[in-house]
């Protein structure tokens, strides 16, 4: 996925929720985003990403949003989201908000 993001020129949103992405996979995503200027939204809820990796991804996606002229507060309902499976805290940055892990179905 990191390689695809590196080469992508047209994809604007990516939904990778609940894909069991760990720290090394998150670093590959961040690396791929370092050469990508089109991704302005990425959903990563339910993965096992560290705050450090999430900050790298946030930095890259935020730069793309800024370049595209998208204000962080303009699309609050559609803002990119992320969380790791054990985290349910509030926003770590203006571009992202954390979502709680879903409750198991009974």
Short mmCIF file of N, CA, C and O in Angstrom, two decimals:
data_model
loop_
_atom_site.label_atom_id
_atom_site.label_comp_id
_atom_site.label_asym_id
_atom_site.label_seq_id
_atom_site.Cartn_x
_atom_site.Cartn_y
_atom_site.Cartn_z
N UNK A 1 0.83 -1.18 0.00
CA UNK A 1 0.00 0.00 0.00
C UNK A 1 0.88 1.24 0.00
O UNK A 1 0.56 2.22 -0.67
N UNK A 2 1.98 1.20 0.74
CA UNK A 2 2.90 2.34 0.76
C UNK A 2 3.43 2.65 -0.62
O UNK A 2 3.51 3.82 -1.02
N UNK A 3 3.78 1.61 -1.39
CA UNK A 3 4.26 1.82 -2.76
C UNK A 3 3.17 2.41 -3.64
O UNK A 3 3.43 3.27 -4.48
N UNK A 4 1.94 1.95 -3.47
CA UNK A 4 0.83 2.49 -4.26
C UNK A 4 0.64 3.97 -3.94
O UNK A 4 0.45 4.78 -4.84
N UNK A 5 0.68 4.32 -2.66
CA UNK A 5 0.51 5.72 -2.28
C UNK A 5 1.62 6.59 -2.86
O UNK A 5 1.38 7.73 -3.25
N UNK A 6 2.80 6.06 -2.93
CA UNK A 6 3.94 6.80 -3.47
C UNK A 6 3.71 7.15 -4.94
O UNK A 6 4.06 8.22 -5.39
N UNK A 7 3.08 6.24 -5.69
CA UNK A 7 2.88 6.42 -7.14
C UNK A 7 1.54 7.07 -7.49
O UNK A 7 1.37 7.57 -8.58
N UNK A 8 0.60 7.05 -6.56
CA UNK A 8 -0.74 7.55 -6.80
C UNK A 8 -0.75 9.04 -7.13
O UNK A 8 -0.06 9.83 -6.50
N UNK A 9 -1.57 9.42 -8.11
CA UNK A 9 -1.72 10.83 -8.45
C UNK A 9 -3.18 11.29 -8.39
O UNK A 9 -3.43 12.48 -8.41
N UNK A 10 -4.13 10.36 -8.30
CA UNK A 10 -5.52 10.75 -8.37
C UNK A 10 -6.39 10.39 -7.18
O UNK A 10 -7.39 11.04 -6.94
N UNK A 11 -6.02 9.39 -6.43
CA UNK A 11 -6.81 8.95 -5.28
C UNK A 11 -6.75 10.03 -4.20
O UNK A 11 -5.69 10.52 -3.86
N UNK A 12 -7.92 10.41 -3.67
CA UNK A 12 -7.97 11.48 -2.68
C UNK A 12 -8.29 10.97 -1.27
O UNK A 12 -7.90 11.58 -0.30
N UNK A 13 -9.01 9.87 -1.17
CA UNK A 13 -9.35 9.31 0.14
C UNK A 13 -8.98 7.84 0.19
O UNK A 13 -9.06 7.14 -0.82
N UNK A 14 -8.59 7.39 1.37
CA UNK A 14 -8.21 5.99 1.58
C UNK A 14 -8.85 5.52 2.88
O UNK A 14 -8.75 6.19 3.90
N UNK A 15 -9.52 4.38 2.83
CA UNK A 15 -10.13 3.79 4.02
C UNK A 15 -9.41 2.49 4.34
O UNK A 15 -9.58 1.49 3.64
N UNK A 16 -8.62 2.51 5.37
CA UNK A 16 -7.85 1.33 5.80
C UNK A 16 -8.22 0.91 7.22
O UNK A 16 -7.42 0.34 7.94
N UNK A 17 -9.47 1.18 7.59
CA UNK A 17 -9.92 0.83 8.93
C UNK A 17 -9.89 -0.68 9.13
O UNK A 17 -10.19 -1.44 8.23
N UNK A 18 -9.51 -1.08 10.35
CA UNK A 18 -9.58 -2.47 10.81
C UNK A 18 -8.82 -3.44 9.90
O UNK A 18 -9.30 -4.48 9.54
N UNK A 19 -7.60 -3.05 9.53
CA UNK A 19 -6.76 -3.90 8.70
C UNK A 19 -5.56 -4.45 9.45
O UNK A 19 -4.62 -4.96 8.84
N UNK A 20 -5.56 -4.32 10.77
CA UNK A 20 -4.48 -4.86 11.59
C UNK A 20 -3.11 -4.31 11.18
O UNK A 20 -2.12 -5.02 11.20
N UNK A 21 -3.08 -3.05 10.78
CA UNK A 21 -1.82 -2.41 10.39
C UNK A 21 -1.06 -2.06 11.66
O UNK A 21 -1.58 -1.41 12.56
N UNK A 22 0.18 -2.51 11.73
CA UNK A 22 1.03 -2.25 12.88
C UNK A 22 1.98 -1.09 12.62
O UNK A 22 1.86 -0.38 11.62
N UNK A 23 2.93 -0.92 13.50
CA UNK A 23 3.86 0.20 13.41
C UNK A 23 4.66 0.16 12.11
O UNK A 23 4.79 1.19 11.43
N UNK A 24 5.20 -0.99 11.73
CA UNK A 24 6.00 -1.04 10.50
C UNK A 24 5.14 -0.76 9.27
O UNK A 24 5.58 -0.06 8.35
N UNK A 25 3.91 -1.25 9.25
CA UNK A 25 3.00 -0.94 8.15
C UNK A 25 2.64 0.54 8.12
O UNK A 25 2.54 1.15 7.06
N UNK A 26 2.46 1.12 9.30
CA UNK A 26 2.17 2.55 9.40
C UNK A 26 3.33 3.39 8.90
O UNK A 26 3.13 4.40 8.23
N UNK A 27 4.55 2.95 9.21
CA UNK A 27 5.73 3.66 8.71
C UNK A 27 5.80 3.58 7.19
O UNK A 27 6.18 4.55 6.53
N UNK A 28 5.43 2.43 6.62
CA UNK A 28 5.40 2.29 5.16
C UNK A 28 4.35 3.22 4.55
O UNK A 28 4.58 3.82 3.49
N UNK A 29 3.19 3.34 5.22
CA UNK A 29 2.17 4.29 4.75
C UNK A 29 2.70 5.72 4.78
O UNK A 29 2.53 6.47 3.83
N UNK A 30 3.32 6.09 5.89
CA UNK A 30 3.87 7.45 6.02
C UNK A 30 4.92 7.71 4.95
O UNK A 30 4.96 8.79 4.37
N UNK A 31 5.76 6.72 4.70
CA UNK A 31 6.79 6.86 3.65
C UNK A 31 6.15 7.04 2.28
O UNK A 31 6.56 7.88 1.49
N UNK A 32 5.12 6.23 2.00
CA UNK A 32 4.40 6.37 0.73
C UNK A 32 3.75 7.73 0.60
O UNK A 32 3.73 8.34 -0.48
N UNK A 33 3.22 8.24 1.70
CA UNK A 33 2.58 9.56 1.68
C UNK A 33 3.59 10.69 1.52
O UNK A 33 3.22 11.79 1.12
N UNK A 34 4.86 10.42 1.81
CA UNK A 34 5.87 11.48 1.69
C UNK A 34 6.04 11.94 0.25
O UNK A 34 6.47 13.06 -0.01
N UNK A 35 5.68 11.09 -0.71
CA UNK A 35 5.78 11.44 -2.13
C UNK A 35 4.41 11.59 -2.77
O UNK A 35 4.30 11.61 -3.98
N UNK A 36 3.38 11.69 -1.96
CA UNK A 36 2.02 11.76 -2.46
C UNK A 36 1.45 13.14 -2.14
O UNK A 36 1.59 13.63 -1.03
N UNK A 37 0.80 13.75 -3.13
CA UNK A 37 0.21 15.07 -2.90
C UNK A 37 -1.31 15.05 -3.06
O UNK A 37 -1.95 16.09 -2.91
N UNK A 38 -1.90 13.89 -3.33
CA UNK A 38 -3.34 13.86 -3.60
C UNK A 38 -4.20 13.36 -2.44
O UNK A 38 -5.36 13.73 -2.34
N UNK A 39 -3.65 12.54 -1.54
CA UNK A 39 -4.45 11.99 -0.44
C UNK A 39 -4.74 13.11 0.57
O UNK A 39 -3.83 13.68 1.16
N UNK A 40 -6.04 13.40 0.77
CA UNK A 40 -6.43 14.43 1.73
C UNK A 40 -7.25 13.84 2.89
O UNK A 40 -7.54 14.55 3.85
N UNK A 41 -7.62 12.58 2.79
CA UNK A 41 -8.33 11.90 3.86
C UNK A 41 -7.85 10.46 3.93
O UNK A 41 -7.73 9.80 2.90
N UNK A 42 -7.60 10.00 5.15
CA UNK A 42 -7.21 8.61 5.34
C UNK A 42 -7.82 8.12 6.65
O UNK A 42 -7.71 8.80 7.67
N UNK A 43 -8.53 7.02 6.60
CA UNK A 43 -9.17 6.45 7.79
C UNK A 43 -8.36 5.24 8.25
O UNK A 43 -8.14 4.32 7.47
N UNK A 44 -7.94 5.28 9.50
CA UNK A 44 -7.08 4.23 10.04
C UNK A 44 -7.59 3.66 11.36
O UNK A 44 -6.84 3.03 12.10
N UNK A 45 -8.84 3.84 11.66
CA UNK A 45 -9.40 3.33 12.91
C UNK A 45 -9.19 1.83 13.04
O UNK A 45 -9.23 1.10 12.06
N UNK A 46 -8.95 1.39 14.26
CA UNK A 46 -8.86 -0.03 14.53
C UNK A 46 -7.54 -0.68 14.20
O UNK A 46 -7.44 -1.90 14.23
N UNK A 47 -6.55 0.10 13.87
CA UNK A 47 -5.22 -0.45 13.59
C UNK A 47 -4.33 -0.30 14.81
O UNK A 47 -4.72 0.31 15.80
N UNK A 48 -3.15 -0.87 14.76
CA UNK A 48 -2.23 -0.87 15.90
C UNK A 48 -1.07 0.09 15.65
O UNK A 48 0.08 -0.30 15.64
N UNK A 49 -1.43 1.36 15.43
CA UNK A 49 -0.43 2.37 15.09
C UNK A 49 -0.04 3.17 16.33
O UNK A 49 -0.88 3.50 17.15
N UNK A 50 1.24 3.48 16.43
CA UNK A 50 1.72 4.28 17.55
C UNK A 50 1.39 5.75 17.32
O UNK A 50 1.12 6.18 16.18
N UNK A 51 1.42 6.53 18.38
CA UNK A 51 1.19 7.96 18.25
C UNK A 51 2.23 8.61 17.35
O UNK A 51 1.93 9.53 16.61
N UNK A 52 3.46 8.11 17.40
CA UNK A 52 4.54 8.64 16.56
C UNK A 52 4.22 8.43 15.08
O UNK A 52 4.36 9.35 14.27
N UNK A 53 3.77 7.25 14.72
CA UNK A 53 3.43 6.95 13.32
C UNK A 53 2.21 7.76 12.90
O UNK A 53 2.18 8.32 11.80
N UNK A 54 1.22 7.85 13.77
CA UNK A 54 0.03 8.65 13.46
C UNK A 54 0.40 10.11 13.23
O UNK A 54 -0.15 10.76 12.34
N UNK A 55 1.35 10.63 14.00
CA UNK A 55 1.80 12.01 13.82
C UNK A 55 2.47 12.19 12.46
O UNK A 55 2.26 13.22 11.80
N UNK A 56 3.25 11.21 12.02
CA UNK A 56 3.87 11.28 10.69
C UNK A 56 2.82 11.31 9.58
O UNK A 56 2.89 12.10 8.65
N UNK A 57 1.84 10.42 9.70
CA UNK A 57 0.77 10.35 8.71
C UNK A 57 -0.03 11.66 8.73
O UNK A 57 -0.34 12.23 7.67
N UNK A 58 -0.33 12.14 9.92
CA UNK A 58 -1.05 13.40 10.06
C UNK A 58 -0.32 14.54 9.36
O UNK A 58 -0.91 15.34 8.64
N UNK A 59 0.97 14.62 9.58
CA UNK A 59 1.79 15.68 8.98
C UNK A 59 1.69 15.64 7.46
O UNK A 59 1.51 16.67 6.81
N UNK A 60 1.76 14.45 6.90
CA UNK A 60 1.75 14.32 5.44
C UNK A 60 0.37 14.63 4.85
O UNK A 60 0.25 15.32 3.85
N UNK A 61 -0.68 14.10 5.48
CA UNK A 61 -2.04 14.35 4.98
C UNK A 61 -2.41 15.82 5.18
O UNK A 61 -3.03 16.43 4.31
N UNK A 62 -2.01 16.40 6.29
CA UNK A 62 -2.29 17.82 6.54
C UNK A 62 -1.62 18.70 5.49
O UNK A 62 -2.22 19.68 5.04
N UNK A 63 -0.40 18.36 5.10
CA UNK A 63 0.29 19.12 4.04
C UNK A 63 -0.49 19.02 2.72
O UNK A 63 -0.63 20.02 2.00
N UNK A 64 -1.02 17.84 2.43
CA UNK A 64 -1.82 17.67 1.20
C UNK A 64 -3.10 18.49 1.27
O UNK A 64 -3.51 19.11 0.29
N UNK A 65 -3.73 18.48 2.44
CA UNK A 65 -4.96 19.27 2.62
C UNK A 65 -4.68 20.75 2.43
O UNK A 65 -5.43 21.47 1.78
N UNK A 66 -3.58 21.21 3.01
CA UNK A 66 -3.21 22.62 2.88
C UNK A 66 -2.94 22.97 1.42
O UNK A 66 -3.41 23.99 0.92
N UNK A 67 -2.20 22.10 0.74
CA UNK A 67 -1.88 22.33 -0.67
C UNK A 67 -3.15 22.36 -1.52
O UNK A 67 -3.24 23.12 -2.48
N UNK A 68 -4.14 21.56 -1.15
CA UNK A 68 -5.39 21.51 -1.89
C UNK A 68 -6.34 22.64 -1.49
O UNK A 68 -7.42 22.78 -2.06
N UNK A 69 -5.93 23.43 -0.49
CA UNK A 69 -6.77 24.54 -0.05
C UNK A 69 -7.91 24.12 0.84
O UNK A 69 -8.92 24.81 0.94
N UNK A 70 -7.77 22.97 1.51
CA UNK A 70 -8.81 22.47 2.40
C UNK A 70 -8.45 22.85 3.83
O UNK A 70 -7.43 22.43 4.34
N UNK A 71 -9.28 23.64 4.45
CA UNK A 71 -9.08 24.07 5.83
C UNK A 71 -9.40 22.91 6.76
O UNK A 71 -10.39 22.22 6.53
N UNK A 72 -8.62 22.69 7.81
CA UNK A 72 -8.91 21.58 8.73
C UNK A 72 -10.31 21.62 9.32
O UNK A 72 -10.92 20.60 9.52
N UNK A 73 -10.85 22.81 9.60
CA UNK A 73 -12.15 22.91 10.23
C UNK A 73 -13.33 22.91 9.27
O UNK A 73 -14.46 22.77 9.69
N UNK A 74 -13.09 23.04 7.98
CA UNK A 74 -14.17 23.17 7.01
C UNK A 74 -15.01 21.92 6.90
O UNK A 74 -16.22 21.99 6.82
N UNK A 75 -14.41 20.76 6.91
CA UNK A 75 -15.13 19.51 6.72
C UNK A 75 -15.01 18.64 7.96
O UNK A 75 -14.65 17.48 7.87
N UNK A 76 -15.34 19.19 9.10
CA UNK A 76 -15.15 18.47 10.37
C UNK A 76 -15.82 17.10 10.37
O UNK A 76 -15.26 16.13 10.85
N UNK A 77 -17.01 16.99 9.79
CA UNK A 77 -17.72 15.70 9.80
C UNK A 77 -17.03 14.67 8.92
O UNK A 77 -17.16 13.48 9.15
N UNK A 78 -16.32 15.11 7.91
CA UNK A 78 -15.67 14.18 6.99
C UNK A 78 -14.16 14.15 7.19
O UNK A 78 -13.45 13.62 6.36
N UNK A 79 -13.69 14.72 8.28
CA UNK A 79 -12.26 14.74 8.53
C UNK A 79 -11.69 13.34 8.58
O UNK A 79 -12.37 12.41 9.00
N UNK A 80 -10.45 13.18 8.18
CA UNK A 80 -9.82 11.87 8.29
C UNK A 80 -9.85 11.41 9.73
O UNK A 80 -9.78 12.23 10.65
N UNK A 81 -9.98 10.13 9.93
CA UNK A 81 -10.06 9.60 11.28
C UNK A 81 -9.01 8.52 11.49
O UNK A 81 -8.58 7.88 10.54
N UNK A 82 -8.62 8.37 12.71
CA UNK A 82 -7.71 7.28 13.03
C UNK A 82 -7.87 6.91 14.48
O UNK A 82 -8.34 7.68 15.28
N UNK A 83 -7.47 5.74 14.78
CA UNK A 83 -7.31 5.32 16.17
C UNK A 83 -6.60 3.98 16.15
O UNK A 83 -6.63 3.28 15.16
N UNK A 84 -5.96 3.69 17.22
CA UNK A 84 -5.48 2.33 17.36
C UNK A 84 -6.52 1.61 18.19
O UNK A 84 -7.32 2.24 18.86
N UNK A 85 -6.56 0.32 18.13
CA UNK A 85 -7.65 -0.43 18.73
C UNK A 85 -7.82 -0.18 20.22
O UNK A 85 -8.91 -0.30 20.74
N UNK A 86 -6.78 0.19 20.92
CA UNK A 86 -6.90 0.37 22.36
C UNK A 86 -7.04 1.84 22.76
O UNK A 86 -7.18 2.15 23.93
N UNK A 87 -7.04 2.75 21.81
CA UNK A 87 -7.08 4.17 22.13
C UNK A 87 -8.46 4.75 21.82
O UNK A 87 -9.01 4.51 20.77
N UNK A 88 -8.97 5.58 22.72
CA UNK A 88 -10.25 6.25 22.49
C UNK A 88 -10.17 7.72 22.89
O UNK A 88 -11.17 8.33 23.17
N UNK A 89 -8.98 8.28 22.91
CA UNK A 89 -8.81 9.66 23.36
C UNK A 89 -9.30 10.64 22.30
O UNK A 89 -9.53 10.30 21.15
N UNK A 90 -9.40 11.89 22.68
CA UNK A 90 -9.83 12.96 21.77
C UNK A 90 -8.72 13.30 20.78
O UNK A 90 -7.65 12.74 20.82
N UNK A 91 -8.99 14.24 19.93
CA UNK A 91 -8.11 14.60 18.81
C UNK A 91 -6.68 14.89 19.25
O UNK A 91 -6.45 15.55 20.24
N UNK A 92 -5.74 14.42 18.44
CA UNK A 92 -4.33 14.71 18.66
C UNK A 92 -3.88 15.84 17.76
O UNK A 92 -2.82 16.41 17.96
N UNK A 93 -4.65 16.15 16.74
CA UNK A 93 -4.33 17.26 15.85
C UNK A 93 -5.60 17.80 15.23
O UNK A 93 -6.66 17.20 15.35
N UNK A 94 -5.48 18.88 14.51
CA UNK A 94 -6.66 19.51 13.92
C UNK A 94 -7.21 18.74 12.73
O UNK A 94 -8.36 18.92 12.36
N UNK A 95 -6.43 17.88 12.11
CA UNK A 95 -6.88 17.16 10.92
C UNK A 95 -7.50 15.81 11.23
O UNK A 95 -8.13 15.22 10.37
N UNK A 96 -7.29 15.31 12.42
CA UNK A 96 -7.74 13.96 12.74
C UNK A 96 -8.55 13.95 14.02
O UNK A 96 -8.36 14.77 14.89
N UNK A 97 -9.42 13.00 14.13
CA UNK A 97 -10.10 12.74 15.39
C UNK A 97 -10.07 11.25 15.62
O UNK A 97 -10.14 10.46 14.68
N UNK A 98 -9.96 10.85 16.85
CA UNK A 98 -9.93 9.43 17.17
C UNK A 98 -11.34 8.92 17.35
O UNK A 98 -12.17 9.60 17.92
N UNK A 99 -11.58 7.71 16.92
CA UNK A 99 -12.86 7.07 17.10
C UNK A 99 -12.72 5.93 18.08
O UNK A 99 -11.72 5.23 18.08
N UNK A 100 -13.72 5.71 18.91
CA UNK A 100 -13.65 4.57 19.83
C UNK A 100 -13.76 3.26 19.06
O UNK A 100 -14.35 3.22 17.98
N UNK A 101 -13.21 2.23 19.61
CA UNK A 101 -13.34 0.91 19.02
C UNK A 101 -14.80 0.49 19.13
O UNK A 101 -15.45 0.76 20.13
N UNK A 102 -15.33 -0.16 18.10
CA UNK A 102 -16.74 -0.59 18.18
C UNK A 102 -16.93 -1.67 19.23
O UNK A 102 -16.03 -2.45 19.49
N UNK A 103 -18.10 -1.70 19.82
CA UNK A 103 -18.43 -2.72 20.80
C UNK A 103 -18.69 -4.03 20.08
O UNK A 103 -19.28 -4.02 19.00
N UNK A 104 -18.28 -5.14 20.65
CA UNK A 104 -18.57 -6.44 20.01
C UNK A 104 -20.08 -6.64 19.94
O UNK A 104 -20.80 -6.28 20.86
N UNK A 105 -20.54 -7.19 18.86
CA UNK A 105 -21.98 -7.46 18.70
C UNK A 105 -22.39 -8.61 19.58
O UNK A 105 -21.66 -9.58 19.75
N UNK A 106 -23.57 -8.51 20.14
CA UNK A 106 -24.05 -9.57 21.02
C UNK A 106 -24.84 -10.59 20.24
O UNK A 106 -25.37 -10.38 19.24
#
